[in-house]
Short mmCIF file of C-alpha atoms in Angstrom, two decimals:
data_model
loop_
_atom_site.label_atom_id
_atom_site.label_comp_id
_atom_site.label_asym_id
_atom_site.label_seq_id
_atom_site.Cartn_x
_atom_site.Cartn_y
_atom_site.Cartn_z
CA MET A 1444 119.90 100.24 119.43
CA PHE A 1445 118.03 98.45 116.66
CA ARG A 1446 114.44 99.71 116.57
CA LYS A 1447 111.86 97.35 115.07
CA ILE A 1448 109.13 99.39 113.40
CA ILE A 1449 105.71 97.91 112.77
CA SER A 1450 104.47 97.95 109.18
CA GLY A 1451 100.94 98.07 107.83
CA LEU A 1452 101.09 94.29 107.53
CA VAL A 1453 102.71 93.23 110.79
CA CYS A 1454 101.93 94.45 114.29
CA LEU A 1455 103.99 93.38 117.28
CA ALA A 1456 102.31 93.52 120.66
CA ALA A 1457 105.60 94.28 122.36
CA VAL A 1458 105.87 97.64 120.63
CA ALA A 1459 103.50 100.29 121.95
CA SER A 1460 104.02 103.03 119.41
CA ALA A 1461 104.91 102.59 115.78
CA LEU A 1462 104.21 103.73 112.27
CA ALA A 1463 101.20 101.48 111.93
CA SER A 1464 99.04 101.94 115.01
CA CYS A 1465 98.93 98.88 117.17
CA GLY A 1466 96.69 98.01 120.06
CA LYS A 1467 94.30 95.56 121.56
CA ASP A 1468 91.22 95.77 119.38
CA ALA A 1469 87.59 94.85 119.96
CA SER A 1470 88.36 91.22 119.30
CA GLY A 1471 90.63 91.08 122.33
CA THR A 1472 93.78 90.43 120.35
CA TYR A 1473 96.58 92.71 119.34
CA THR A 1474 96.11 93.63 115.70
CA ASP A 1475 97.08 96.17 113.11
CA ASN A 1476 94.57 99.02 113.06
CA THR A 1477 95.68 100.61 109.82
CA GLY A 1478 93.28 98.89 107.44
CA SER A 1479 94.68 99.76 104.02
CA SER A 1480 96.90 102.50 105.35
CA THR A 1481 100.00 103.45 103.45
CA THR A 1482 103.04 103.21 105.68
CA ALA A 1483 106.69 104.11 105.69
CA ALA A 1484 108.18 101.08 107.36
CA THR A 1485 108.67 97.37 107.04
CA THR A 1486 110.04 94.98 109.63
CA ALA A 1487 111.71 92.55 107.23
CA PRO A 1488 112.28 93.83 103.71
CA THR A 1489 113.13 91.08 101.26
CA THR A 1490 114.35 93.29 98.42
CA GLN A 1491 117.89 93.80 99.71
CA PRO A 1492 120.67 91.84 97.97
CA ALA A 1493 122.93 89.44 99.84
CA THR A 1494 125.75 92.00 99.55
CA ALA A 1495 125.51 95.75 99.13
CA GLU A 1496 127.38 97.54 96.34
CA ASN A 1497 129.67 100.20 97.84
CA VAL A 1498 128.43 103.07 95.66
CA ASP A 1499 128.84 106.74 96.54
CA ILE A 1500 125.94 108.02 98.63
CA ALA A 1501 124.33 111.00 96.91
CA ASN A 1502 122.07 112.36 99.68
CA PHE A 1503 124.53 115.08 100.69
CA THR A 1504 125.62 116.25 97.24
CA ALA A 1505 124.85 119.95 96.90
CA PRO A 1506 122.40 121.18 94.26
CA GLN A 1507 123.61 123.44 91.47
CA LYS A 1508 122.34 126.99 91.24
CA GLY A 1509 119.11 126.90 89.23
CA ASP A 1510 118.27 123.28 90.13
CA THR A 1511 114.64 122.56 90.99
CA ILE A 1512 113.95 122.46 94.71
CA VAL A 1513 110.81 122.23 96.83
CA GLU A 1514 109.91 124.54 99.71
CA MET A 1515 107.45 123.32 102.33
CA LYS A 1516 105.99 125.84 104.76
CA ILE A 1517 104.71 124.07 107.89
CA LYS A 1518 102.27 126.24 109.81
CA ASP A 1519 103.63 127.50 113.15
CA TYR A 1520 106.97 125.68 112.63
CA GLY A 1521 108.83 127.11 109.65
CA THR A 1522 110.01 126.34 106.13
CA VAL A 1523 111.83 123.23 104.90
CA LYS A 1524 113.75 123.13 101.62
CA PHE A 1525 114.40 119.90 99.72
CA ARG A 1526 116.99 119.02 97.10
CA LEU A 1527 115.61 116.55 94.52
CA PHE A 1528 117.34 113.67 92.69
CA PRO A 1529 115.74 113.10 89.26
CA GLU A 1530 118.91 111.28 88.16
CA TYR A 1531 118.13 108.49 90.64
CA ALA A 1532 114.35 108.77 91.11
CA ASP A 1533 112.94 110.42 88.00
CA LYS A 1534 109.33 109.28 88.40
CA GLY A 1535 109.34 110.02 92.13
CA VAL A 1536 110.60 113.56 91.55
CA GLU A 1537 108.20 114.17 88.65
CA ASN A 1538 105.24 113.01 90.73
CA PHE A 1539 106.09 115.14 93.76
CA VAL A 1540 106.89 118.26 91.72
CA GLU A 1541 103.70 118.10 89.68
CA LEU A 1542 101.52 117.42 92.74
CA ALA A 1543 103.15 120.39 94.48
CA LYS A 1544 102.61 122.64 91.45
CA SER A 1545 98.92 121.69 91.40
CA GLY A 1546 98.53 122.70 95.07
CA TYR A 1547 97.72 119.10 96.03
CA TYR A 1548 99.64 119.21 99.31
CA ASN A 1549 98.54 122.67 100.45
CA GLY A 1550 96.52 122.39 103.65
CA LEU A 1551 97.24 118.70 104.22
CA LYS A 1552 98.64 117.54 107.54
CA PHE A 1553 101.30 115.24 108.88
CA HIS A 1554 99.02 112.46 110.06
CA ARG A 1555 101.67 110.18 111.56
CA VAL A 1556 104.64 111.34 113.63
CA ILE A 1557 107.07 109.03 115.43
CA ASN A 1558 109.94 110.46 117.44
CA ASP A 1559 113.39 109.23 116.40
CA PHE A 1560 111.93 107.81 113.19
CA MET A 1561 109.99 110.03 110.77
CA ILE A 1562 107.08 112.38 110.05
CA GLN A 1563 104.53 111.26 107.43
CA GLY A 1564 101.99 113.25 105.40
CA GLY A 1565 100.49 113.77 101.96
CA ASP A 1566 97.16 111.98 102.46
CA PRO A 1567 94.06 114.04 101.61
CA ASN A 1568 92.06 111.74 103.93
CA GLY A 1569 94.39 112.69 106.77
CA ILE A 1570 94.60 109.19 108.26
CA GLY A 1571 96.95 107.27 105.98
CA THR A 1572 94.36 105.59 103.75
CA GLY A 1573 94.28 107.88 100.72
CA GLY A 1574 96.20 109.76 98.08
CA GLU A 1575 97.15 109.18 94.47
CA SER A 1576 99.88 110.02 92.00
CA ILE A 1577 99.75 112.39 89.02
CA TRP A 1578 98.97 109.33 86.91
CA GLY A 1579 95.70 108.80 88.74
CA GLY A 1580 96.67 105.79 90.83
CA LYS A 1581 99.87 104.22 92.09
CA PHE A 1582 103.29 104.12 90.47
CA ASP A 1583 106.56 102.25 90.89
CA GLY A 1584 109.36 104.63 91.83
CA GLY A 1585 111.85 101.84 92.49
CA THR A 1586 114.93 102.27 94.67
CA ASP A 1587 118.53 103.32 93.99
CA PRO A 1588 121.50 102.46 96.24
CA HIS A 1589 122.87 106.01 95.82
CA LEU A 1590 120.01 107.31 98.02
CA ILE A 1591 119.53 106.02 101.56
CA HIS A 1592 117.35 106.76 104.60
CA VAL A 1593 119.62 109.21 106.40
CA ALA A 1594 118.21 111.96 108.61
CA GLY A 1595 116.46 114.44 106.32
CA ALA A 1596 115.77 111.96 103.51
CA LEU A 1597 112.48 112.43 101.65
CA ALA A 1598 110.74 109.24 100.47
CA TYR A 1599 107.38 107.78 99.45
CA ALA A 1600 105.32 105.75 101.87
CA ASN A 1601 103.88 102.59 100.38
CA SER A 1602 101.59 99.68 101.24
CA GLY A 1603 103.96 96.82 100.54
CA SER A 1604 106.20 97.70 97.61
CA THR A 1605 107.47 100.70 95.67
CA ALA A 1606 104.83 99.84 93.04
CA THR A 1607 102.22 101.26 95.45
CA ASN A 1608 103.68 104.77 95.69
CA GLY A 1609 101.09 107.54 95.56
CA SER A 1610 101.13 110.98 97.16
CA GLN A 1611 102.03 110.04 100.73
CA PHE A 1612 105.61 110.74 101.77
CA TYR A 1613 107.77 110.88 104.88
CA VAL A 1614 110.85 112.72 106.06
CA VAL A 1615 113.34 110.71 108.12
CA THR A 1616 114.69 111.80 111.50
CA GLY A 1617 115.98 108.51 112.91
CA THR A 1618 118.91 107.95 115.26
CA LYS A 1619 122.67 107.42 114.95
CA TYR A 1620 123.84 103.83 114.59
CA THR A 1621 126.80 101.93 116.02
CA ASP A 1622 128.74 98.87 114.89
CA GLU A 1623 126.75 96.86 117.42
CA ASP A 1624 123.49 98.11 115.91
CA PHE A 1625 124.61 97.03 112.44
CA GLU A 1626 125.57 93.61 113.79
CA SER A 1627 122.03 93.28 115.15
CA LEU A 1628 120.63 94.29 111.76
CA ALA A 1629 122.88 91.78 110.02
CA GLN A 1630 121.38 89.01 112.13
CA LYS A 1631 118.02 90.07 110.66
CA ASN A 1632 119.48 89.68 107.13
CA TYR A 1633 119.88 93.40 106.50
CA THR A 1634 122.92 94.37 104.41
CA PHE A 1635 124.60 97.76 104.05
CA SER A 1636 127.59 99.09 102.16
CA ASP A 1637 130.56 100.52 104.02
CA ASN A 1638 129.72 103.99 102.70
CA ALA A 1639 126.14 103.73 103.98
CA LYS A 1640 127.26 102.51 107.39
CA LYS A 1641 129.73 105.38 107.71
CA ILE A 1642 127.01 107.96 107.07
CA TYR A 1643 124.45 106.32 109.36
CA LYS A 1644 127.02 106.39 112.16
CA GLU A 1645 127.73 110.07 111.59
CA VAL A 1646 124.29 111.58 110.93
CA GLY A 1647 121.74 108.89 111.79
CA GLY A 1648 118.63 107.73 110.00
CA ALA A 1649 116.48 104.63 109.52
CA PRO A 1650 118.68 102.14 107.61
CA TRP A 1651 116.27 99.20 107.74
CA LEU A 1652 114.06 101.02 105.21
CA ASP A 1653 116.71 100.97 102.48
CA GLY A 1654 115.76 98.97 99.42
CA SER A 1655 112.02 99.00 100.14
CA TYR A 1656 111.01 102.66 99.74
CA THR A 1657 111.67 105.26 97.05
CA VAL A 1658 114.00 107.97 98.36
CA PHE A 1659 113.86 111.01 96.05
CA GLY A 1660 114.94 114.06 98.05
CA GLN A 1661 116.96 115.45 100.96
CA VAL A 1662 116.48 118.40 103.32
CA ILE A 1663 118.99 121.16 102.55
CA ASP A 1664 117.56 123.68 105.04
CA GLY A 1665 114.95 123.50 107.80
CA LEU A 1666 115.93 120.15 109.27
CA ASP A 1667 115.36 121.73 112.67
CA VAL A 1668 111.73 122.23 111.64
CA ILE A 1669 111.40 118.50 110.92
CA PHE A 1670 112.96 117.66 114.28
CA LYS A 1671 110.59 120.06 116.05
CA VAL A 1672 107.60 118.38 114.41
CA GLN A 1673 108.83 114.92 115.44
CA ASN A 1674 108.65 116.07 119.08
CA VAL A 1675 104.96 117.03 119.12
CA SER A 1676 102.61 115.08 121.37
CA VAL A 1677 100.79 112.30 119.54
CA ASP A 1678 98.12 109.71 120.21
CA ALA A 1679 99.92 106.53 121.22
CA GLN A 1680 97.71 104.26 119.15
CA SER A 1681 97.59 106.14 115.85
CA ALA A 1682 100.77 108.27 116.14
CA MET A 1683 98.62 111.19 114.99
CA PRO A 1684 99.46 114.58 116.52
CA TYR A 1685 96.89 115.89 118.99
CA LYS A 1686 97.16 119.28 117.34
CA ASP A 1687 97.22 119.26 113.54
CA VAL A 1688 100.61 119.89 111.92
CA ILE A 1689 99.64 121.47 108.61
CA MET A 1690 101.53 121.98 105.37
CA GLU A 1691 100.49 125.55 104.70
CA SER A 1692 102.08 125.42 101.25
CA VAL A 1693 104.36 123.22 99.17
CA THR A 1694 105.89 125.12 96.27
CA VAL A 1695 108.43 124.44 93.53
CA GLY A 1696 111.32 126.84 92.95
CA GLU A 1697 114.99 127.05 91.98
CA TYR A 1698 118.04 126.79 94.19
CA ASP A 1699 119.54 130.27 94.55
CA GLY A 1700 122.89 129.27 95.99
CA SER A 1701 121.97 130.02 99.63
CA ASP A 1702 123.57 128.23 102.56
CA ILE A 1703 123.00 124.49 102.91
CA ARG A 1704 122.55 122.93 106.35
CA TRP A 1705 122.43 119.15 106.00
CA TYR A 1706 122.88 118.15 109.64
CA ILE A 1707 120.89 118.82 112.81
CA GLU A 1708 124.13 119.95 114.47
CA ASP A 1709 124.08 122.94 112.07
CA TYR A 1710 121.04 124.37 113.86
CA ASP A 1711 120.58 126.11 117.19
CA ASP A 1712 119.43 123.93 120.06
CA PHE A 1713 115.75 123.60 120.82
CA ASP A 1714 113.85 122.10 123.76
CA PRO A 1715 111.89 118.94 122.78
CA GLU A 1716 109.96 118.94 126.07
CA GLU A 1717 108.79 122.48 125.50
CA ILE A 1718 107.47 121.46 122.09
CA LYS A 1719 105.80 118.35 123.47
CA ASN A 1720 104.11 120.27 126.28
CA SER A 1721 102.85 122.98 123.94
CA THR A 1722 101.28 120.50 121.53
CA GLY A 1723 99.58 118.11 123.94
CA ARG A 1724 95.91 117.58 124.55
CA GLU A 1725 93.97 119.94 126.71
CA ASN A 1726 92.55 118.57 129.95
CA LEU A 1727 89.07 118.30 128.46
CA THR A 1728 86.10 117.30 130.57
CA VAL A 1729 85.34 113.62 129.99
CA ALA A 1730 81.62 113.39 129.20
CA ASN A 1731 81.00 109.66 129.76
CA PHE A 1732 79.51 110.15 133.20
CA THR A 1733 77.24 113.14 132.59
CA SER A 1734 73.73 112.16 133.65
CA PRO A 1735 70.92 112.05 131.11
CA LYS A 1736 68.24 114.74 131.38
CA GLU A 1737 64.57 113.93 131.83
CA GLY A 1738 62.97 113.44 128.43
CA GLU A 1739 66.34 112.75 126.74
CA LYS A 1740 66.45 109.84 124.30
CA ILE A 1741 68.08 106.70 125.78
CA VAL A 1742 68.42 103.05 124.77
CA SER A 1743 67.29 100.07 126.87
CA MET A 1744 68.67 96.62 126.10
CA LYS A 1745 66.94 93.48 127.39
CA ILE A 1746 69.17 90.39 127.52
CA LYS A 1747 67.46 86.98 127.54
CA GLY A 1748 67.76 85.32 130.95
CA TYR A 1749 68.64 88.53 132.83
CA ASP A 1750 66.06 90.46 134.85
CA ASN A 1751 67.54 93.96 134.67
CA GLU A 1752 67.91 95.95 131.47
CA ILE A 1753 71.08 97.64 130.29
CA LYS A 1754 70.32 101.34 129.91
CA ILE A 1755 72.55 103.50 127.75
CA LYS A 1756 72.99 107.26 127.62
CA LEU A 1757 73.72 108.55 124.12
CA PHE A 1758 76.00 111.41 123.06
CA PRO A 1759 74.80 112.90 119.75
CA GLU A 1760 76.75 116.07 120.53
CA TYR A 1761 80.02 114.11 120.21
CA ALA A 1762 79.07 111.16 117.96
CA GLU A 1763 76.16 112.33 115.83
CA GLN A 1764 76.35 109.70 113.10
CA GLY A 1765 77.10 106.94 115.58
CA VAL A 1766 74.02 107.72 117.66
CA GLU A 1767 71.80 108.13 114.60
CA ASN A 1768 72.94 104.78 113.22
CA PHE A 1769 72.42 102.89 116.48
CA VAL A 1770 69.06 104.46 117.28
CA THR A 1771 67.67 103.89 113.80
CA LEU A 1772 68.82 100.26 113.71
CA ALA A 1773 67.31 99.71 117.17
CA GLU A 1774 63.99 101.25 116.15
CA ARG A 1775 63.88 98.96 113.11
CA GLY A 1776 64.35 95.92 115.38
CA TYR A 1777 67.67 95.12 113.71
CA TYR A 1778 69.35 94.01 116.92
CA ASP A 1779 66.45 91.99 118.34
CA GLY A 1780 67.41 88.33 118.56
CA LEU A 1781 71.12 88.86 117.80
CA THR A 1782 73.83 87.59 120.13
CA PHE A 1783 76.95 88.79 121.86
CA HIS A 1784 79.27 86.71 119.70
CA ARG A 1785 82.53 87.71 121.39
CA VAL A 1786 83.07 88.00 125.15
CA ILE A 1787 86.42 88.67 126.80
CA LYS A 1788 86.67 89.00 130.56
CA ASP A 1789 88.20 92.26 131.80
CA PHE A 1790 87.91 93.68 128.30
CA MET A 1791 84.50 93.86 126.61
CA ILE A 1792 81.39 92.13 125.26
CA GLN A 1793 80.70 92.48 121.51
CA GLY A 1794 77.53 92.00 119.49
CA GLY A 1795 75.37 93.41 116.70
CA ASP A 1796 76.37 91.00 113.91
CA PRO A 1797 73.47 89.18 112.16
CA ASN A 1798 75.97 86.47 111.12
CA GLY A 1799 76.81 85.87 114.75
CA ASP A 1800 80.53 85.46 114.19
CA GLY A 1801 81.94 88.97 113.69
CA THR A 1802 81.91 88.90 109.89
CA GLY A 1803 78.67 90.75 109.15
CA GLY A 1804 76.53 93.76 109.84
CA GLU A 1805 75.73 97.03 108.12
CA SER A 1806 74.90 100.63 108.90
CA ILE A 1807 71.85 102.68 107.94
CA TYR A 1808 73.98 104.38 105.32
CA GLU A 1809 74.86 103.01 101.88
CA LYS A 1810 78.20 101.70 103.14
CA GLY A 1811 80.03 101.69 106.43
CA PHE A 1812 80.32 105.14 107.96
CA ASP A 1813 83.05 107.14 109.60
CA GLY A 1814 81.91 107.98 113.11
CA GLY A 1815 85.25 109.49 114.05
CA THR A 1816 86.40 109.89 117.63
CA ASP A 1817 85.95 112.69 120.14
CA PRO A 1818 88.28 113.20 123.12
CA HIS A 1819 85.29 113.96 125.38
CA LEU A 1820 84.38 110.26 125.21
CA ILE A 1821 86.82 107.55 126.33
CA HIS A 1822 86.81 103.79 126.86
CA ALA A 1823 85.80 103.82 130.50
CA ALA A 1824 83.99 100.78 131.92
CA GLY A 1825 80.46 100.87 130.52
CA ALA A 1826 81.38 102.79 127.36
CA VAL A 1827 79.53 101.70 124.21
CA ALA A 1828 81.43 101.92 120.92
CA TYR A 1829 81.49 100.59 117.37
CA ALA A 1830 83.77 97.71 116.44
CA ASN A 1831 85.62 98.32 113.19
CA SER A 1832 87.96 96.58 110.78
CA GLY A 1833 90.83 99.02 110.87
CA THR A 1834 89.47 102.56 110.99
CA THR A 1835 86.36 104.36 112.21
CA ALA A 1836 85.42 104.67 108.53
CA SER A 1837 84.46 100.97 108.62
CA ASN A 1838 81.80 101.29 111.34
CA GLY A 1839 78.64 99.25 110.74
CA SER A 1840 76.21 97.66 113.19
CA GLN A 1841 78.64 95.79 115.43
CA PHE A 1842 79.25 97.37 118.81
CA TYR A 1843 80.88 96.52 122.11
CA ILE A 1844 80.48 97.48 125.76
CA VAL A 1845 83.66 97.95 127.76
CA THR A 1846 84.35 96.24 131.07
CA GLY A 1847 88.11 96.55 131.42
CA THR A 1848 89.91 96.85 134.73
CA VAL A 1849 90.65 99.58 137.24
CA LEU A 1850 94.19 100.78 136.57
CA SER A 1851 96.73 101.29 139.34
CA ASP A 1852 99.31 104.08 139.34
CA ASP A 1853 101.95 101.58 138.26
CA GLU A 1854 99.80 100.41 135.35
CA LEU A 1855 99.10 103.97 134.25
CA ASN A 1856 102.80 104.76 134.42
CA ASP A 1857 103.54 101.66 132.37
CA TYR A 1858 101.14 102.92 129.68
CA LYS A 1859 102.83 106.32 129.76
CA SER A 1860 106.24 104.70 129.33
CA LYS A 1861 104.91 103.12 126.12
CA GLY A 1862 103.81 106.45 124.71
CA TYR A 1863 100.26 106.86 126.03
CA ASP A 1864 99.42 110.39 127.11
CA PHE A 1865 96.67 110.68 129.74
CA THR A 1866 95.09 113.95 130.81
CA ASP A 1867 94.41 114.39 134.53
CA ASN A 1868 90.71 113.77 133.93
CA GLU A 1869 91.36 110.54 132.05
CA THR A 1870 93.76 109.38 134.75
CA GLU A 1871 91.11 109.93 137.41
CA ILE A 1872 88.46 108.01 135.48
CA TYR A 1873 90.63 105.03 134.53
CA SER A 1874 91.91 104.74 138.09
CA THR A 1875 88.38 105.01 139.55
CA TYR A 1876 86.04 103.28 137.12
CA GLY A 1877 88.47 101.29 135.00
CA GLY A 1878 88.35 100.67 131.27
CA THR A 1879 90.49 99.98 128.20
CA PRO A 1880 92.51 103.12 127.40
CA TRP A 1881 94.46 101.54 124.53
CA LEU A 1882 91.29 101.74 122.40
CA ASP A 1883 90.99 105.54 122.72
CA GLY A 1884 91.35 107.31 119.41
CA GLY A 1885 90.75 104.19 117.35
CA TYR A 1886 87.03 103.49 117.86
CA THR A 1887 83.84 105.56 117.92
CA VAL A 1888 82.45 105.80 121.46
CA PHE A 1889 78.81 106.94 121.33
CA GLY A 1890 77.16 105.84 124.59
CA GLN A 1891 77.63 104.95 128.25
CA VAL A 1892 75.81 102.41 130.45
CA PHE A 1893 74.13 104.28 133.31
CA ASP A 1894 72.14 101.35 134.69
CA GLY A 1895 72.48 97.60 134.30
CA LEU A 1896 76.28 97.58 134.31
CA ASP A 1897 76.04 94.54 136.59
CA VAL A 1898 74.42 92.65 133.69
CA VAL A 1899 77.35 93.54 131.44
CA PHE A 1900 79.83 92.33 134.06
CA LYS A 1901 77.88 89.10 134.54
CA ILE A 1902 77.90 88.46 130.79
CA GLN A 1903 81.69 88.84 130.70
CA GLU A 1904 81.90 85.88 133.11
CA THR A 1905 80.18 83.63 130.55
CA GLU A 1906 82.07 80.50 129.60
CA THR A 1907 83.53 80.85 126.12
CA ALA A 1908 85.22 78.72 123.48
CA SER A 1909 88.70 79.35 122.08
CA ASN A 1910 87.35 81.97 119.66
CA ASN A 1911 85.80 83.94 122.57
CA LYS A 1912 82.29 82.97 121.48
CA PRO A 1913 80.02 82.09 124.44
CA ALA A 1914 79.39 78.37 124.81
CA GLU A 1915 75.70 79.21 125.24
CA ASP A 1916 74.17 82.06 123.26
CA VAL A 1917 73.85 85.41 125.01
CA ILE A 1918 70.84 86.84 123.19
CA ILE A 1919 69.74 90.45 122.84
CA GLU A 1920 66.01 89.92 123.33
CA LYS A 1921 65.10 93.49 122.42
CA ILE A 1922 66.53 97.00 122.19
CA THR A 1923 64.09 99.85 122.63
CA VAL A 1924 64.52 103.60 122.29
CA THR A 1925 62.70 105.58 124.96
CA ASP A 1926 62.82 108.85 126.85
CA TYR A 1927 64.69 109.02 130.16
CA ASP A 1928 62.17 109.16 133.00
CA GLY A 1929 64.48 110.23 135.80
CA GLY A 1930 65.30 106.73 137.13
CA ASP A 1931 68.45 105.68 138.99
CA VAL A 1932 71.89 106.40 137.55
CA ARG A 1933 74.57 103.92 138.55
CA TRP A 1934 77.82 104.44 136.66
CA SER A 1935 80.23 102.31 138.70
CA ILE A 1936 80.13 98.54 139.14
CA ASN A 1937 80.61 99.27 142.83
CA ASP A 1938 77.14 100.85 142.87
CA TYR A 1939 75.58 97.40 142.41
CA LYS A 1940 75.07 94.92 145.21
#
């Protein structure tokens, strides 16, 4: 049961949910959406030796009374205690202990949770892009063969090597491995000692991470808390829990000789489905198709060669910065004369780049801006959203309008089997109007076409070159900001004849 996990550098379209979020982006190709995210996985580490030294594995060696330990209180879940290994990871332990003493981790969340793999936290940005060590930047914690990625192991996430350790960490859950699994790993050039294999078969873990990440601790109590957290409902694209899982406090203390429970079998049973159901998204009202009110500010887009205008309702209540940016740029005439430089049938049309090739654009702010996402707005057909280069923090002027397809029950079920979690309201909209649900949670939706959707669907039929650029320019003649005058509202492509 070898599980390939996507890293921050490699994203495999065949895997729907992984440590680095993966999905079909606004370019129409499957790409990594992590930007510079720090991750806790790599698909093909190259640091492992050809043969593995059969050293004793230290993860399950008990601490001595008075040894330094760390206690992590996770809000609503319980307390986890960690044994530390300064003898094998001195810098890693020093960094974590000093950050904890300073209160650095208090109030931070686990921003990435993947069932049967790990839970990841320690980023003050809360999305996997931030954090630093006690030395003010990154540090190299190295690796030691005495410490491996068994269930309950505590290790640093990194962005390519142990030299990029910072404050982000993860706790392994993983799965138990068989001889067949290790044969599959061997074919991928992974090597493990007999001692490591024995432990992975007995208690489970994530062996493919060995040799590429700094392991520096092990859960000695509260492993059931970690396993409860790994069962929360998460967004399929980002692996971020729908309801924040918060580290209420991370404190440093001394081991008092209390009972040690290394293995999940040492804890009472719990119901993963109950946890998942209690941490899922509420069935929020989807706002995309709420009609504009008379006098409300709207945007009208005139496309050269097309008679009808594309009219867009805006949602400042859910995407304040996104609306402000688009409206201000439109009023300045920024978009006038620009093209839709990328058009993909049954997906979207993308424009707003003065370079005309997807490499340019800017916001009204000093740099790109973080427009965030709001669950009231989804990628239904006609949705207007910002393209980005990895996170919503890289929004600029480029935008796209969704076309997508109407999803059948089988298609929706296929998404669900890959980890997507649809509310009843979302299911109704995607099965009625269509759209691109895999983009939800990764891009800032700020508007919805309420008239002229037929123009958008005609544009998506435009002949394109291999790079999805129209063979003949599709030009935005002018975008104007006006007040809604009470004209027709036609949300569905079926409303057009």
